[in-house]
Amino acid sequence: MAQEVITSLLLDELTAHFVGYGQPAYRGKQVADWLYKKRVGSYEEMTDLPQVLREQLAAEFTFPQAEVVRVLGSKDTTQKFLFRLRDGNLIEAVLIPASPALYGERSDRRTICVSSQVGCAYGCKFCASGLDGWTRNLDAGEIVQQLMAVEHASGEKIDNVVFMGMGEPLANLKNLKRALTIINAPWGLGIGARHITVSTSGLAPQIRELADDPTQFRLALSLHGATDEVRSQIMPVNRKYPLKVLLEACDYYVAKKRRIMFEYILIAGINDTDEQAHALARIAQRLSAKINLIPYNTVEGLNWSRPSRARQERFHSILRQHGVVSTLRREKGHDIAAACGQLRLQTKRAETEASALPRV
Ligand code: SAH
Ligand code: SF4
């Protein structure tokens, strides 16, 4: 069995390990500091840890590594990082520079969009991540590692985390919760729960489960259709959890916790009609939810496109007429969803083509 990566462990587990070696409990915190505060690159650099303990750790846990194989974009625009995992799989994370409108945060914040799975099983018709199906879940360490590697490679401190990269986070709930704890904990990366947003395509049972969890992370729901007819056409998950079931889970979440935010991609001729805007406004009112309208990003090989600027504005204005709080993203470079599997797809295709070449 492959070794577990050490950044998958919670502090009390690290501590328990050292106690198991007959060591004092403070060793756990010492190692967490080396990993998350001092950000060392190997066990060897943990200089106040006796050599024999470093060796014991190395024998039990792999040191986190995620090889950055490509970076696209520049410092003042969205930067995409493509990682190769230890089993060769590719995932991506995106660093989004300060943007005033993004999720209503202050303008000096840098956001990272991370992946939660290799591929995605949910097969939304418009999405690049689902095109090749699902390969596997990321473990907690691989999720956490995306933040650490991007901070290392970019020299930037990350303030916000959104789970809007590849994969459906709520289909990997166990590892997601573990990663959220490490990202949030003072002994870990120390990012406030209100600066962490989990996005889901609408897994109703897991939304209920999150509602019962005491932590205050933010939840974004990818709605993309305001009636079953439209939503089922583009999101197969809607057949499993139709709007009635999904919205009841959302009612439960809102009653138990705080707010849900909606993501709504605008796709020309599919979900951008006046009727959808009115229906969407009613759903938002029911849940007191804000809406992020996102003009669709074209995906190579898929036939969808974004509506005209006028249509986007019209849709937005209908929401406003209903008194619903909504934003319409304008800057292309700030489009988080551009993350969704597209870079990985290009690299995978290039590699497949390269490996299909005759050997000389
Ligand atoms: N699986 C989760 C999180 C990852 S997708 C979810 O679906 O919510 C993150 C967001 O990007 C989702 O709202 C998704 O619908 C959106 N998205 C996917 N492909 C897109 C595209 N080509 N253009 C714009 N948004 C896209
Ligand atoms: Fe998966 Fe989300 Fe893409 Fe749908 S939109 S295929 S759930 S990553």
Tab-separated table of N, CA and C and ligand atoms in Angstrom, residues 120 124 126-128 163-169 199-201 220-222 224 235 263 265 294-299 335 337-338 340 342, ligand 1:
chain	number	residue	atom	x	y	z
A	120	CYS	N	-13.892	13.960	-12.540
A	120	CYS	CA	-15.152	14.131	-11.826
A	120	CYS	C	-16.163	13.160	-12.403
A	124	CYS	N	-21.264	16.982	-15.743
A	124	CYS	CA	-22.061	18.114	-16.226
A	124	CYS	C	-21.661	18.368	-17.678
A	126	PHE	N	-21.402	20.815	-19.642
A	126	PHE	CA	-20.653	21.997	-20.071
A	126	PHE	C	-19.227	22.012	-19.529
A	127	CYS	N	-18.859	21.014	-18.730
A	127	CYS	CA	-17.658	21.131	-17.907
A	127	CYS	C	-16.520	20.253	-18.418
A	128	ALA	N	-15.325	20.827	-18.457
A	128	ALA	CA	-14.156	20.089	-18.943
A	128	ALA	C	-13.719	19.000	-17.964
A	163	PHE	N	-13.053	25.812	-3.368
A	163	PHE	CA	-12.986	24.456	-3.932
A	163	PHE	C	-13.802	24.447	-5.212
A	164	MET	N	-13.205	25.041	-6.255
A	164	MET	CA	-13.896	25.159	-7.534
A	164	MET	C	-13.032	24.656	-8.673
A	165	GLY	N	-12.003	23.916	-8.342
A	165	GLY	CA	-11.178	23.317	-9.378
A	165	GLY	C	-11.805	22.010	-9.829
A	166	MET	N	-10.951	21.051	-10.134
A	166	MET	CA	-11.474	19.785	-10.635
A	166	MET	C	-12.109	18.980	-9.513
A	167	GLY	N	-13.217	18.327	-9.842
A	167	GLY	CA	-13.813	17.392	-8.892
A	167	GLY	C	-15.006	17.947	-8.137
A	168	GLU	N	-15.735	17.028	-7.505
A	168	GLU	CA	-16.901	17.391	-6.699
A	168	GLU	C	-16.503	17.199	-5.222
A	169	PRO	N	-16.237	18.299	-4.522
A	169	PRO	CA	-15.716	18.177	-3.157
A	169	PRO	C	-16.606	17.342	-2.229
A	199	SER	N	-17.615	24.472	-3.108
A	199	SER	CA	-18.635	24.545	-4.155
A	199	SER	C	-19.135	23.140	-4.480
A	200	THR	N	-20.440	23.000	-4.619
A	200	THR	CA	-20.996	21.680	-4.941
A	200	THR	C	-22.016	21.757	-6.065
A	201	SER	N	-22.090	20.675	-6.814
A	201	SER	CA	-23.075	20.606	-7.887
A	201	SER	C	-24.449	20.204	-7.330
A	220	ALA	N	-21.069	27.166	-1.661
A	220	ALA	CA	-21.592	27.680	-2.928
A	220	ALA	C	-22.291	26.528	-3.642
A	221	LEU	N	-23.451	26.803	-4.180
A	221	LEU	CA	-24.195	25.775	-4.898
A	221	LEU	C	-24.204	26.118	-6.383
A	222	SER	N	-23.750	25.179	-7.204
A	222	SER	CA	-23.765	25.382	-8.653
A	222	SER	C	-25.158	25.046	-9.155
A	224	HIS	N	-27.187	26.662	-11.980
A	224	HIS	CA	-27.114	26.613	-13.459
A	224	HIS	C	-28.420	26.277	-14.171
A	235	MET	N	-27.075	19.041	-16.148
A	235	MET	CA	-26.442	18.468	-14.960
A	235	MET	C	-27.122	17.144	-14.594
A	263	GLU	N	-23.987	29.762	-7.640
A	263	GLU	CA	-23.235	30.012	-8.863
A	263	GLU	C	-24.213	29.716	-10.001
A	265	ILE	N	-23.926	29.716	-14.140
A	265	ILE	CA	-23.232	29.981	-15.403
A	265	ILE	C	-24.285	30.375	-16.413
A	294	ILE	N	-22.041	33.883	-13.939
A	294	ILE	CA	-20.735	33.680	-14.583
A	294	ILE	C	-20.945	33.395	-16.064
A	295	PRO	N	-20.551	34.321	-16.939
A	295	PRO	CA	-20.655	34.018	-18.369
A	295	PRO	C	-19.827	32.772	-18.694
A	296	TYR	N	-20.417	31.860	-19.425
A	296	TYR	CA	-19.771	30.573	-19.710
A	296	TYR	C	-18.422	30.751	-20.405
A	297	ASN	N	-17.466	29.945	-19.985
A	297	ASN	CA	-16.145	29.894	-20.624
A	297	ASN	C	-16.130	28.758	-21.624
A	298	THR	N	-15.825	29.040	-22.856
A	298	THR	CA	-15.885	27.951	-23.834
A	298	THR	C	-14.839	26.871	-23.533
A	299	VAL	N	-15.222	25.639	-23.779
A	299	VAL	CA	-14.342	24.482	-23.570
A	299	VAL	C	-14.122	23.845	-24.932
A	335	ASP	N	-11.993	34.970	-13.966
A	335	ASP	CA	-13.011	33.947	-13.988
A	335	ASP	C	-12.506	32.642	-13.379
A	337	ALA	N	-13.906	29.943	-12.749
A	337	ALA	CA	-14.354	28.694	-13.340
A	337	ALA	C	-13.499	28.280	-14.529
A	338	ALA	N	-12.724	29.231	-15.049
A	338	ALA	CA	-11.806	28.875	-16.125
A	338	ALA	C	-10.869	27.768	-15.650
A	340	CYS	N	-11.708	25.042	-14.279
A	340	CYS	CA	-12.347	23.740	-14.157
A	340	CYS	C	-11.844	22.717	-15.172
A	342	GLN	N	-9.585	22.571	-17.474
A	342	GLN	CA	-9.208	22.822	-18.856
A	342	GLN	C	-7.720	22.656	-19.120
B	1	SAH	N1	-17.924	20.229	-8.661
B	1	SAH	C1	-18.125	21.451	-7.997
B	1	SAH	C2	-16.896	22.331	-7.913
B	1	SAH	C3	-16.026	22.424	-9.127
B	1	SAH	S1	-16.692	23.277	-10.525
B	1	SAH	C4	-19.271	22.206	-8.626
B	1	SAH	O1	-19.727	21.814	-9.687
B	1	SAH	O2	-19.704	23.173	-8.020
B	1	SAH	C5	-16.648	24.965	-10.053
B	1	SAH	C6	-17.590	25.834	-10.817
B	1	SAH	O3	-17.159	26.009	-12.171
B	1	SAH	C7	-18.989	25.248	-10.898
B	1	SAH	O4	-19.941	26.230	-10.603
B	1	SAH	C8	-19.038	24.803	-12.327
B	1	SAH	O5	-20.355	24.661	-12.766
B	1	SAH	C9	-18.277	25.886	-13.028
B	1	SAH	N2	-17.866	25.590	-14.406
B	1	SAH	C10	-17.523	24.404	-14.928
B	1	SAH	N3	-17.186	24.543	-16.239
B	1	SAH	C11	-17.332	25.846	-16.534
B	1	SAH	C12	-17.142	26.625	-17.710
B	1	SAH	N4	-16.713	26.070	-18.824
B	1	SAH	N5	-17.397	27.957	-17.644
B	1	SAH	C13	-17.808	28.533	-16.511
B	1	SAH	N6	-17.992	27.860	-15.363
B	1	SAH	C14	-17.759	26.529	-15.379
